[in-house]
């Protein structure tokens, strides 16, 4: 009898411990996400009683604000993908979702204030979120893209602050719930319904979720691997005859460039030279170099995801034969990247090999201006040595000064860059440009892609030039 009572006691005690641990797990680890989950009805009831905070850009321009019962987005389609929206029907996206807890004043630190406000019958006011975006740059990027599909990214390589994150085509977040037509069976369709059905994929944030072949902009990574493996590469002369035969596969070049050194090869974007450097490096080192630049990684992994992000893809070394390796070394083959990734590649070169973790949050402040949370710049990866970064930077200056990137040149400012014209199965080449300025002390990195735009030096470089000009003439 005593043994049975003892066993029952152990069972009850064990169940109590397991239940306590589970409740603790739900409260500590799942609580914040559950509290702001759009399917949480208590959230909707709470939100109706709170004046949601404002999202400001780095200069104090409102990007999202509450006007009565309505949430408005002053930049409209120009910042829709990055700012996002909130909707009782369609959920919440972008920064509106990422910083929901702060905008609604629902952080753990504010629980006591919520109770006091409730007891005193005071209206609850959310916190404001200040981000690193520059509304003027964001609007300029969208204006430069016009009706073309693609993306523009601008960031500060010194601290990882994202200045612009533009994706085209876009949509107006102020109108997503408005009726826009009827389906064949008579059902009322909203603007959002039509956006979901649009083959142009306007809801896709191409700047961070796009999957593009990088074309010749990827030669920056091949160059980094080759220089790290053998610094003597800069003393070699390569003979470009217009194509390279790799195990029976003919890798074509844009021209027969003749005898070129490393700098000239990058300036004219010589395919045969960089395919040869990739082959000499070998698949394993090539793959590890790409990973060192963060190609297959997500910079927001383990933290708060400020944007939806698609890491790049690259075949693993064991599945990469020689023709495949040669093609990948010039940004073709199975390599796929998003524009922000290529901006981070350029940022590594601009910042002596170190990639600062990209971020959008500057600070969170209470309704009275008191700072509750301040973003601190942090290094993310060390991709290459300062010496290797210095050599590539010098070569990128040649690209803009006398090579394929002359469309990005600015009078009185040294611009470094690399063009790309990426072959793809959907028509004309994608036009790419990545670069930074001033090359002597970089303050801004820009990446541009125009889908099926043609030559990167003709189409993408001028867009980058205007973005760089805007940053460097706008002041701090």
CSV table of C-alpha atoms in Angstrom, one decimal:
chain,number,residue,atom,x,y,z
A,1,UNK,CA,0.0,0.0,0.0
A,2,UNK,CA,2.8,2.4,0.9
A,3,UNK,CA,4.6,1.6,-2.3
A,4,UNK,CA,1.5,2.4,-4.3
A,5,UNK,CA,1.1,5.7,-2.6
A,6,UNK,CA,4.8,6.5,-3.2
A,7,UNK,CA,4.5,5.7,-6.9
A,8,UNK,CA,1.4,7.8,-7.2
A,9,UNK,CA,3.2,10.7,-5.4
A,10,UNK,CA,6.1,10.4,-7.8
A,11,UNK,CA,3.7,10.3,-10.8
A,12,UNK,CA,1.9,13.5,-9.6
A,13,UNK,CA,5.2,15.2,-8.8
A,14,UNK,CA,6.7,14.3,-12.2
A,15,UNK,CA,3.6,15.5,-14.1
A,16,UNK,CA,3.8,18.7,-12.1
A,17,UNK,CA,7.4,19.2,-13.1
A,18,UNK,CA,6.8,18.5,-16.8
A,19,UNK,CA,3.8,20.8,-16.8
A,20,UNK,CA,5.8,23.6,-15.1
A,21,UNK,CA,8.7,23.2,-17.6
A,22,UNK,CA,6.3,23.3,-20.5
A,23,UNK,CA,4.5,26.4,-19.2
A,24,UNK,CA,7.8,28.1,-18.7
A,25,UNK,CA,8.9,27.2,-22.2
A,26,UNK,CA,5.7,28.6,-23.7
A,27,UNK,CA,6.0,31.8,-21.7
A,28,UNK,CA,9.6,32.5,-22.2
A,29,UNK,CA,10.3,31.2,-25.7
A,30,UNK,CA,6.9,31.1,-27.5
A,31,UNK,CA,5.2,33.9,-25.6
A,32,UNK,CA,6.4,36.9,-27.6
A,33,UNK,CA,5.6,35.3,-30.9
A,34,UNK,CA,2.2,34.0,-29.8
A,35,UNK,CA,1.3,37.4,-28.3
A,36,UNK,CA,1.8,39.1,-31.7
A,37,UNK,CA,0.6,36.3,-33.9
A,38,UNK,CA,-2.1,37.7,-36.3
A,39,UNK,CA,-4.4,34.8,-35.5
A,40,UNK,CA,-4.4,35.7,-31.8
A,41,UNK,CA,-7.8,37.2,-31.2
A,42,UNK,CA,-6.7,38.8,-27.9
A,43,UNK,CA,-4.1,40.7,-30.0
A,44,UNK,CA,-6.8,42.2,-32.2
A,45,UNK,CA,-8.8,43.2,-29.1
A,46,UNK,CA,-5.7,44.7,-27.5
A,47,UNK,CA,-4.6,46.5,-30.7
A,48,UNK,CA,-8.0,48.2,-31.0
A,49,UNK,CA,-7.2,50.0,-27.7
A,50,UNK,CA,-3.7,51.1,-28.6
A,51,UNK,CA,-2.5,54.0,-30.7
A,52,UNK,CA,0.1,52.1,-32.7
A,53,UNK,CA,3.5,53.8,-32.9
A,54,UNK,CA,5.0,55.4,-36.0
A,55,UNK,CA,7.9,54.0,-38.1
A,56,UNK,CA,10.3,56.8,-39.1
A,57,UNK,CA,13.2,56.9,-41.6
A,58,UNK,CA,16.6,58.0,-40.5
A,59,UNK,CA,15.7,61.7,-41.2
A,60,UNK,CA,12.4,61.7,-39.3
A,61,UNK,CA,10.1,61.1,-42.3
A,62,UNK,CA,7.1,58.9,-41.4
A,63,UNK,CA,7.0,55.6,-43.2
A,64,UNK,CA,4.0,54.2,-41.4
A,65,UNK,CA,1.6,56.0,-39.1
A,66,UNK,CA,-1.8,55.7,-37.4
A,67,UNK,CA,-4.5,58.2,-38.4
A,68,UNK,CA,-7.6,57.4,-36.4
A,69,UNK,CA,-8.5,53.8,-37.0
A,70,UNK,CA,-6.5,53.7,-40.2
A,71,UNK,CA,-2.9,52.8,-40.8
A,72,UNK,CA,-1.3,54.8,-43.6
A,73,UNK,CA,1.9,54.5,-45.5
A,74,UNK,CA,3.1,57.9,-46.9
A,75,UNK,CA,5.6,56.4,-49.3
A,76,UNK,CA,3.0,54.1,-50.8
A,77,UNK,CA,4.5,51.6,-53.3
A,78,UNK,CA,8.0,53.1,-53.0
A,79,UNK,CA,8.7,51.3,-49.7
A,80,UNK,CA,5.9,48.7,-49.6
A,81,UNK,CA,8.1,45.6,-49.4
A,82,UNK,CA,10.4,46.7,-46.6
A,83,UNK,CA,7.9,48.7,-44.5
A,84,UNK,CA,5.1,46.1,-45.0
A,85,UNK,CA,1.5,46.4,-43.9
A,86,UNK,CA,-0.9,45.3,-41.2
A,87,UNK,CA,-4.3,44.0,-42.1
A,88,UNK,CA,-7.0,42.1,-40.1
A,89,UNK,CA,-7.6,39.9,-43.2
A,90,UNK,CA,-4.1,39.5,-44.7
A,91,UNK,CA,-1.9,39.6,-41.6
A,92,UNK,CA,1.2,41.8,-41.3
A,93,UNK,CA,4.5,41.9,-43.1
A,94,UNK,CA,7.8,43.7,-43.3
A,95,UNK,CA,8.9,46.1,-40.5
A,96,UNK,CA,5.3,46.3,-39.3
A,97,UNK,CA,5.5,42.6,-38.4
A,98,UNK,CA,9.2,42.5,-37.2
A,99,UNK,CA,8.7,45.3,-34.7
A,100,UNK,CA,5.0,44.7,-33.8
A,101,UNK,CA,5.7,44.3,-30.1
A,102,UNK,CA,7.4,47.6,-29.9
A,103,UNK,CA,4.8,49.5,-32.0
A,104,UNK,CA,2.1,48.1,-29.7
A,105,UNK,CA,4.1,48.6,-26.5
A,106,UNK,CA,3.8,44.9,-25.7
A,107,UNK,CA,7.3,44.2,-24.5
A,108,UNK,CA,8.0,42.3,-21.3
A,109,UNK,CA,9.4,45.5,-19.7
A,110,UNK,CA,6.1,47.3,-20.4
A,111,UNK,CA,3.7,44.8,-18.9
A,112,UNK,CA,3.4,46.8,-15.6
A,113,UNK,CA,2.7,50.0,-17.5
A,114,UNK,CA,-0.1,48.2,-19.4
A,115,UNK,CA,-1.7,47.2,-16.1
A,116,UNK,CA,-1.3,50.7,-14.6
A,117,UNK,CA,-2.8,52.3,-17.7
A,118,UNK,CA,-5.7,49.9,-17.6
A,119,UNK,CA,-6.4,50.6,-13.9
A,120,UNK,CA,-6.2,54.3,-14.5
A,121,UNK,CA,-8.2,54.2,-17.7
A,122,UNK,CA,-5.5,55.9,-19.7
A,123,UNK,CA,-5.2,55.3,-23.4
A,124,UNK,CA,-2.2,53.1,-24.4
A,125,UNK,CA,0.3,54.6,-26.8
A,126,UNK,CA,2.8,52.5,-28.7
A,127,UNK,CA,6.5,53.1,-29.2
A,128,UNK,CA,8.1,54.6,-32.3
A,129,UNK,CA,10.6,52.7,-34.4
A,130,UNK,CA,13.3,54.6,-36.2
A,131,UNK,CA,15.0,52.7,-39.1
A,132,UNK,CA,18.1,53.3,-41.1
A,133,UNK,CA,16.3,53.7,-44.4
A,134,UNK,CA,16.4,57.1,-46.2
A,135,UNK,CA,13.0,57.8,-47.7
A,136,UNK,CA,14.5,60.1,-50.3
A,137,UNK,CA,16.9,57.4,-51.5
A,138,UNK,CA,14.1,54.8,-51.4
A,139,UNK,CA,11.9,57.0,-53.6
A,140,UNK,CA,14.9,57.8,-55.9
A,141,UNK,CA,15.6,54.1,-56.4
A,142,UNK,CA,12.0,53.4,-57.4
A,143,UNK,CA,11.9,56.4,-59.7
A,144,UNK,CA,15.1,55.2,-61.4
A,145,UNK,CA,13.7,51.7,-61.9
A,146,UNK,CA,10.6,53.1,-63.4
A,147,UNK,CA,8.4,50.3,-64.8
A,148,UNK,CA,11.3,47.8,-65.1
A,149,UNK,CA,11.5,44.7,-62.9
A,150,UNK,CA,14.4,44.4,-60.5
A,151,UNK,CA,15.9,45.8,-57.3
A,152,UNK,CA,18.2,48.5,-55.9
A,153,UNK,CA,20.1,48.2,-52.6
A,154,UNK,CA,22.2,50.8,-50.9
A,155,UNK,CA,24.0,50.4,-47.6
A,156,UNK,CA,26.8,51.8,-45.5
A,157,UNK,CA,29.7,49.3,-45.5
A,158,UNK,CA,31.1,50.8,-42.3
A,159,UNK,CA,28.2,49.8,-40.0
A,160,UNK,CA,25.8,47.7,-42.1
A,161,UNK,CA,23.0,50.3,-42.1
A,162,UNK,CA,20.6,49.6,-45.0
A,163,UNK,CA,19.8,52.9,-46.7
A,164,UNK,CA,17.5,51.7,-49.5
A,165,UNK,CA,15.9,48.4,-50.3
A,166,UNK,CA,13.8,48.9,-53.4
A,167,UNK,CA,11.9,46.2,-55.3
A,168,UNK,CA,10.0,46.7,-58.6
A,169,UNK,CA,7.2,46.1,-59.4
A,170,UNK,CA,5.6,47.1,-56.2
A,171,UNK,CA,2.1,47.8,-54.8
A,172,UNK,CA,0.3,50.4,-52.7
A,173,UNK,CA,-0.1,49.0,-49.1
A,174,UNK,CA,-2.8,51.7,-48.5
A,175,UNK,CA,-5.1,49.9,-50.9
A,176,UNK,CA,-4.7,46.2,-50.4
A,177,UNK,CA,-8.1,45.7,-48.8
A,178,UNK,CA,-10.1,47.7,-51.3
A,179,UNK,CA,-12.4,46.0,-53.7
A,180,UNK,CA,-10.9,45.7,-57.2
A,181,UNK,CA,-13.3,43.5,-59.2
A,182,UNK,CA,-15.1,40.2,-59.2
A,183,UNK,CA,-14.1,36.6,-59.9
A,184,UNK,CA,-16.0,34.6,-62.6
A,185,UNK,CA,-18.2,33.1,-59.9
A,186,UNK,CA,-19.1,36.6,-58.7
A,187,UNK,CA,-16.9,36.8,-55.6
A,188,UNK,CA,-15.6,40.2,-54.7
A,189,UNK,CA,-11.9,40.5,-55.2
A,190,UNK,CA,-9.7,42.9,-53.4
A,191,UNK,CA,-6.5,44.6,-54.6
A,192,UNK,CA,-4.5,42.0,-52.6
A,193,UNK,CA,-6.3,39.1,-54.3
A,194,UNK,CA,-5.3,40.5,-57.6
A,195,UNK,CA,-1.7,41.0,-56.5
A,196,UNK,CA,-1.5,37.4,-55.5
A,197,UNK,CA,-2.6,36.4,-59.0
A,198,UNK,CA,-0.3,38.8,-60.8
A,199,UNK,CA,2.3,36.9,-62.9
A,200,UNK,CA,4.7,39.8,-62.4
A,201,UNK,CA,4.9,38.8,-58.7
A,202,UNK,CA,4.7,42.4,-57.2
A,203,UNK,CA,4.4,41.0,-53.7
A,204,UNK,CA,7.9,39.4,-54.0
A,205,UNK,CA,10.7,41.5,-52.3
A,206,UNK,CA,13.2,41.0,-55.1
A,207,UNK,CA,15.9,42.8,-53.1
A,208,UNK,CA,16.2,40.0,-50.5
A,209,UNK,CA,14.1,37.1,-51.9
A,210,UNK,CA,15.2,37.3,-55.6
A,211,UNK,CA,17.1,34.3,-57.0
A,212,UNK,CA,19.2,35.6,-59.8
A,213,UNK,CA,22.3,34.4,-61.6
A,214,UNK,CA,24.9,37.0,-60.7
A,215,UNK,CA,26.8,37.0,-64.0
A,216,UNK,CA,30.2,38.7,-64.0
A,217,UNK,CA,29.6,40.5,-60.6
A,218,UNK,CA,30.5,37.0,-59.2
A,219,UNK,CA,34.1,37.4,-60.6
A,220,UNK,CA,34.7,39.5,-57.4
A,221,UNK,CA,34.4,36.3,-55.4
A,222,UNK,CA,36.5,34.3,-57.8
A,223,UNK,CA,39.1,37.0,-57.7
A,224,UNK,CA,39.1,37.0,-53.9
A,225,UNK,CA,39.6,33.2,-53.8
A,226,UNK,CA,42.4,33.3,-56.5
A,227,UNK,CA,44.3,36.1,-54.7
A,228,UNK,CA,44.0,34.4,-51.3
A,229,UNK,CA,45.2,31.1,-52.8
A,230,UNK,CA,48.1,32.7,-54.7
A,231,UNK,CA,48.9,36.4,-54.3
A,232,UNK,CA,51.3,36.1,-57.3
A,233,UNK,CA,48.2,36.1,-59.6
A,234,UNK,CA,48.5,39.8,-60.0
A,235,UNK,CA,51.9,39.3,-61.8
A,236,UNK,CA,50.6,36.9,-64.4
A,237,UNK,CA,49.6,37.5,-67.9
A,238,UNK,CA,46.6,35.6,-69.3
A,239,UNK,CA,46.0,34.9,-73.0
A,240,UNK,CA,42.4,35.3,-73.9
A,241,UNK,CA,41.5,33.8,-77.3
A,242,UNK,CA,37.8,34.4,-77.0
A,243,UNK,CA,36.8,31.0,-75.5
A,244,UNK,CA,38.0,28.2,-73.3
A,245,UNK,CA,37.5,24.5,-73.8
A,246,UNK,CA,36.9,22.7,-70.5
A,247,UNK,CA,36.6,18.9,-70.9
A,248,UNK,CA,34.9,19.3,-74.3
A,249,UNK,CA,32.6,22.2,-73.1
A,250,UNK,CA,33.2,25.5,-74.9
A,251,UNK,CA,32.9,28.5,-72.5
A,252,UNK,CA,32.5,31.5,-74.7
A,253,UNK,CA,33.8,35.0,-74.0
A,254,UNK,CA,32.5,38.4,-75.1
A,255,UNK,CA,35.6,39.0,-77.2
A,256,UNK,CA,39.2,37.8,-77.7
A,257,UNK,CA,40.9,40.1,-75.2
A,258,UNK,CA,44.4,38.9,-76.0
A,259,UNK,CA,47.1,39.3,-73.3
A,260,UNK,CA,45.6,40.7,-70.1
A,261,UNK,CA,46.8,41.0,-66.6
A,262,UNK,CA,44.6,40.6,-63.5
A,263,UNK,CA,43.5,44.2,-63.4
A,264,UNK,CA,42.8,44.4,-67.2
A,265,UNK,CA,40.9,41.1,-67.0
A,266,UNK,CA,38.5,42.5,-64.4
A,267,UNK,CA,38.2,45.8,-66.2
A,268,UNK,CA,37.1,44.1,-69.5
A,269,UNK,CA,35.3,41.2,-67.6
A,270,UNK,CA,37.3,38.5,-69.3
A,271,UNK,CA,35.4,35.2,-68.9
A,272,UNK,CA,38.2,32.9,-69.9
A,273,UNK,CA,40.6,34.4,-67.3
A,274,UNK,CA,38.3,34.0,-64.4
A,275,UNK,CA,37.0,30.6,-65.5
A,276,UNK,CA,40.7,29.5,-65.6
A,277,UNK,CA,41.3,31.0,-62.1
A,278,UNK,CA,38.3,29.1,-60.8
A,279,UNK,CA,39.6,25.9,-62.2
A,280,UNK,CA,43.0,26.4,-60.7
A,281,UNK,CA,41.5,27.2,-57.3
A,282,UNK,CA,39.5,24.0,-57.3
A,283,UNK,CA,35.9,23.3,-56.3
A,284,UNK,CA,36.4,23.0,-52.6
A,285,UNK,CA,38.3,26.3,-52.2
A,286,UNK,CA,35.9,28.1,-54.6
A,287,UNK,CA,33.0,26.9,-52.5
A,288,UNK,CA,34.6,27.9,-49.2
A,289,UNK,CA,35.4,31.4,-50.6
A,290,UNK,CA,31.7,31.9,-51.6
A,291,UNK,CA,30.7,30.8,-48.1
A,292,UNK,CA,33.2,33.2,-46.5
A,293,UNK,CA,31.3,36.0,-48.3
A,294,UNK,CA,28.0,34.7,-46.8
A,295,UNK,CA,26.6,33.3,-50.0
A,296,UNK,CA,24.6,30.5,-48.5
A,297,UNK,CA,24.0,32.2,-45.1
A,298,UNK,CA,21.3,34.4,-43.7
A,299,UNK,CA,22.6,37.4,-41.9
A,300,UNK,CA,19.5,37.5,-39.7
A,301,UNK,CA,19.8,33.9,-38.6
A,302,UNK,CA,19.5,33.5,-34.9
A,303,UNK,CA,18.1,37.0,-34.5
A,304,UNK,CA,15.0,39.0,-35.3
A,305,UNK,CA,14.2,38.6,-39.1
A,306,UNK,CA,13.7,42.2,-40.3
A,307,UNK,CA,13.1,41.0,-43.9
A,308,UNK,CA,12.3,37.8,-45.6
A,309,UNK,CA,15.6,36.6,-46.9
A,310,UNK,CA,16.5,33.9,-49.4
A,311,UNK,CA,20.2,32.8,-49.0
A,312,UNK,CA,22.1,32.1,-52.2
A,313,UNK,CA,22.6,28.7,-53.7
A,314,UNK,CA,25.7,27.1,-55.1
A,315,UNK,CA,26.4,23.4,-55.9
A,316,UNK,CA,28.5,21.7,-53.3
A,317,UNK,CA,32.1,20.8,-54.3
A,318,UNK,CA,31.5,17.1,-54.7
A,319,UNK,CA,28.8,17.8,-57.3
A,320,UNK,CA,30.8,20.4,-59.3
A,321,UNK,CA,32.6,19.0,-62.4
A,322,UNK,CA,35.1,21.1,-64.3
A,323,UNK,CA,32.7,22.7,-66.8
A,324,UNK,CA,30.4,23.4,-63.9
A,325,UNK,CA,33.2,25.0,-61.9
A,326,UNK,CA,34.3,27.1,-64.8
A,327,UNK,CA,30.8,28.4,-65.4
A,328,UNK,CA,30.2,29.1,-61.7
A,329,UNK,CA,33.5,31.1,-61.5
A,330,UNK,CA,32.0,33.7,-64.0
A,331,UNK,CA,28.6,33.7,-62.2
A,332,UNK,CA,26.7,31.3,-64.4
A,333,UNK,CA,26.0,27.6,-63.9
A,334,UNK,CA,23.8,27.0,-60.9
A,335,UNK,CA,24.8,30.0,-58.8
A,336,UNK,CA,21.8,32.1,-57.6
A,337,UNK,CA,21.9,35.2,-55.4
A,338,UNK,CA,19.8,38.1,-54.2
A,339,UNK,CA,20.8,41.7,-54.7
A,340,UNK,CA,21.4,42.3,-51.0
A,341,UNK,CA,23.9,39.5,-51.0
A,342,UNK,CA,25.9,41.1,-53.9
A,343,UNK,CA,25.8,44.4,-52.0
A,344,UNK,CA,27.4,42.6,-49.0
A,345,UNK,CA,30.1,41.1,-51.3
A,346,UNK,CA,31.0,44.6,-52.4
A,347,UNK,CA,30.7,45.8,-48.8
A,348,UNK,CA,33.4,43.3,-47.8
A,349,UNK,CA,35.8,44.7,-50.4
A,350,UNK,CA,35.0,48.3,-49.4
A,351,UNK,CA,35.5,47.6,-45.7
A,352,UNK,CA,38.9,45.9,-45.8
A,353,UNK,CA,37.4,42.4,-45.9
A,354,UNK,CA,34.9,42.7,-43.0
A,355,UNK,CA,31.2,42.4,-43.7
A,356,UNK,CA,29.2,44.3,-41.1
A,357,UNK,CA,25.8,42.7,-40.2
A,358,UNK,CA,23.1,44.4,-42.3
A,359,UNK,CA,20.3,45.8,-40.3
A,360,UNK,CA,17.3,48.2,-40.6
A,361,UNK,CA,16.7,49.2,-37.0
A,362,UNK,CA,18.3,52.4,-35.7
A,363,UNK,CA,16.4,52.6,-32.4
A,364,UNK,CA,13.1,52.2,-30.6
A,365,UNK,CA,11.9,55.2,-28.6
A,366,UNK,CA,8.9,55.7,-26.3
A,367,UNK,CA,6.2,58.4,-27.0
A,368,UNK,CA,8.3,61.0,-25.2
A,369,UNK,CA,11.5,60.3,-27.1
A,370,UNK,CA,13.3,58.2,-24.6
A,371,UNK,CA,15.4,55.5,-26.2
A,372,UNK,CA,14.3,52.0,-25.3
A,373,UNK,CA,16.5,50.1,-27.7
A,374,UNK,CA,19.5,51.2,-29.7
A,375,UNK,CA,21.0,49.2,-32.5
A,376,UNK,CA,24.8,48.6,-32.2
A,377,UNK,CA,26.8,47.8,-35.4
A,378,UNK,CA,28.4,44.4,-35.3
A,379,UNK,CA,30.7,42.5,-37.7
A,380,UNK,CA,29.1,39.6,-39.4
A,381,UNK,CA,31.9,37.9,-41.4
A,382,UNK,CA,35.5,38.3,-42.3
A,383,UNK,CA,35.5,37.4,-45.9
A,384,UNK,CA,39.1,38.2,-47.0
A,385,UNK,CA,42.2,39.9,-45.8
A,386,UNK,CA,42.7,43.7,-46.0
A,387,UNK,CA,45.5,43.1,-48.6
A,388,UNK,CA,43.3,41.0,-50.9
A,389,UNK,CA,40.4,43.6,-50.5
A,390,UNK,CA,42.9,46.3,-51.4
A,391,UNK,CA,43.9,44.6,-54.7
A,392,UNK,CA,40.3,44.0,-55.8
A,393,UNK,CA,39.3,47.5,-54.8
A,394,UNK,CA,42.0,48.9,-57.1
A,395,UNK,CA,40.9,46.6,-59.9
A,396,UNK,CA,37.3,47.8,-59.4
A,397,UNK,CA,38.3,51.4,-59.8
A,398,UNK,CA,39.8,50.4,-63.2
A,399,UNK,CA,36.5,48.8,-64.1
A,400,UNK,CA,34.7,52.2,-63.7
A,401,UNK,CA,37.6,54.4,-64.9
A,402,UNK,CA,38.3,52.5,-68.2
A,403,UNK,CA,36.4,49.3,-68.3
A,404,UNK,CA,32.8,48.0,-68.6
A,405,UNK,CA,31.6,50.2,-65.6
A,406,UNK,CA,32.2,53.6,-67.1
A,407,UNK,CA,28.5,54.4,-66.8
A,408,UNK,CA,28.9,54.6,-63.1
A,409,UNK,CA,31.6,57.2,-63.2
A,410,UNK,CA,31.1,60.5,-61.3
A,411,UNK,CA,33.2,63.7,-61.8
A,412,UNK,CA,35.4,64.3,-58.8
A,413,UNK,CA,34.5,61.0,-57.0
A,414,UNK,CA,36.4,57.7,-57.3
A,415,UNK,CA,33.9,55.0,-57.9
A,416,UNK,CA,34.7,51.3,-57.7
A,417,UNK,CA,32.4,48.8,-59.3
A,418,UNK,CA,31.8,45.6,-61.3
A,419,UNK,CA,29.2,45.0,-64.0
A,420,UNK,CA,27.4,41.9,-64.9
A,421,UNK,CA,25.2,40.7,-67.8
A,422,UNK,CA,23.7,37.5,-66.6
A,423,UNK,CA,22.4,34.9,-69.0
A,424,UNK,CA,19.0,33.4,-67.9
A,425,UNK,CA,16.4,31.2,-69.5
A,426,UNK,CA,13.8,34.0,-69.6
A,427,UNK,CA,15.1,36.2,-72.4
A,428,UNK,CA,17.6,39.0,-72.5
A,429,UNK,CA,20.4,39.1,-69.9
A,430,UNK,CA,19.9,40.6,-66.5
A,431,UNK,CA,21.8,43.8,-66.1
A,432,UNK,CA,23.9,44.0,-62.9
A,433,UNK,CA,26.1,46.5,-61.2
A,434,UNK,CA,27.7,46.5,-57.7
A,435,UNK,CA,30.0,49.1,-56.5
A,436,UNK,CA,31.0,51.7,-53.8
A,437,UNK,CA,32.3,55.2,-53.3
A,438,UNK,CA,34.4,57.1,-52.6
A,439,UNK,CA,36.9,54.2,-53.2
A,440,UNK,CA,39.4,55.8,-50.9
A,441,UNK,CA,37.0,55.8,-47.9
A,442,UNK,CA,33.8,54.1,-48.9
A,443,UNK,CA,30.5,55.5,-47.4
A,444,UNK,CA,28.0,53.8,-49.6
A,445,UNK,CA,27.6,50.4,-51.4
A,446,UNK,CA,25.1,50.0,-54.2
A,447,UNK,CA,23.8,46.9,-55.9
A,448,UNK,CA,21.4,47.1,-58.9
A,449,UNK,CA,19.7,44.5,-61.0
A,450,UNK,CA,17.3,45.1,-63.9
A,451,UNK,CA,15.7,41.9,-65.1
A,452,UNK,CA,16.2,41.2,-68.8
A,453,UNK,CA,17.7,44.7,-69.0
A,454,UNK,CA,20.6,43.9,-71.2
A,455,UNK,CA,24.2,45.0,-70.6
A,456,UNK,CA,25.0,45.9,-66.9
A,457,UNK,CA,27.3,48.7,-67.8
A,458,UNK,CA,24.7,50.4,-70.0
A,459,UNK,CA,21.5,49.8,-67.9
A,460,UNK,CA,22.4,49.2,-64.3
A,461,UNK,CA,25.6,51.3,-63.8
A,462,UNK,CA,23.8,54.6,-64.5
A,463,UNK,CA,21.2,53.8,-61.8
A,464,UNK,CA,24.0,53.0,-59.3
A,465,UNK,CA,25.7,56.3,-60.3
A,466,UNK,CA,22.7,58.3,-59.4
A,467,UNK,CA,22.2,56.5,-56.1
A,468,UNK,CA,25.8,57.1,-55.2
A,469,UNK,CA,25.6,60.8,-56.2
A,470,UNK,CA,22.5,61.2,-54.0
A,471,UNK,CA,24.1,59.7,-50.9
A,472,UNK,CA,27.4,61.6,-51.2
A,473,UNK,CA,25.7,64.9,-51.8
A,474,UNK,CA,23.0,64.5,-49.2
A,475,UNK,CA,25.3,65.0,-46.2
A,476,UNK,CA,25.3,62.8,-43.1
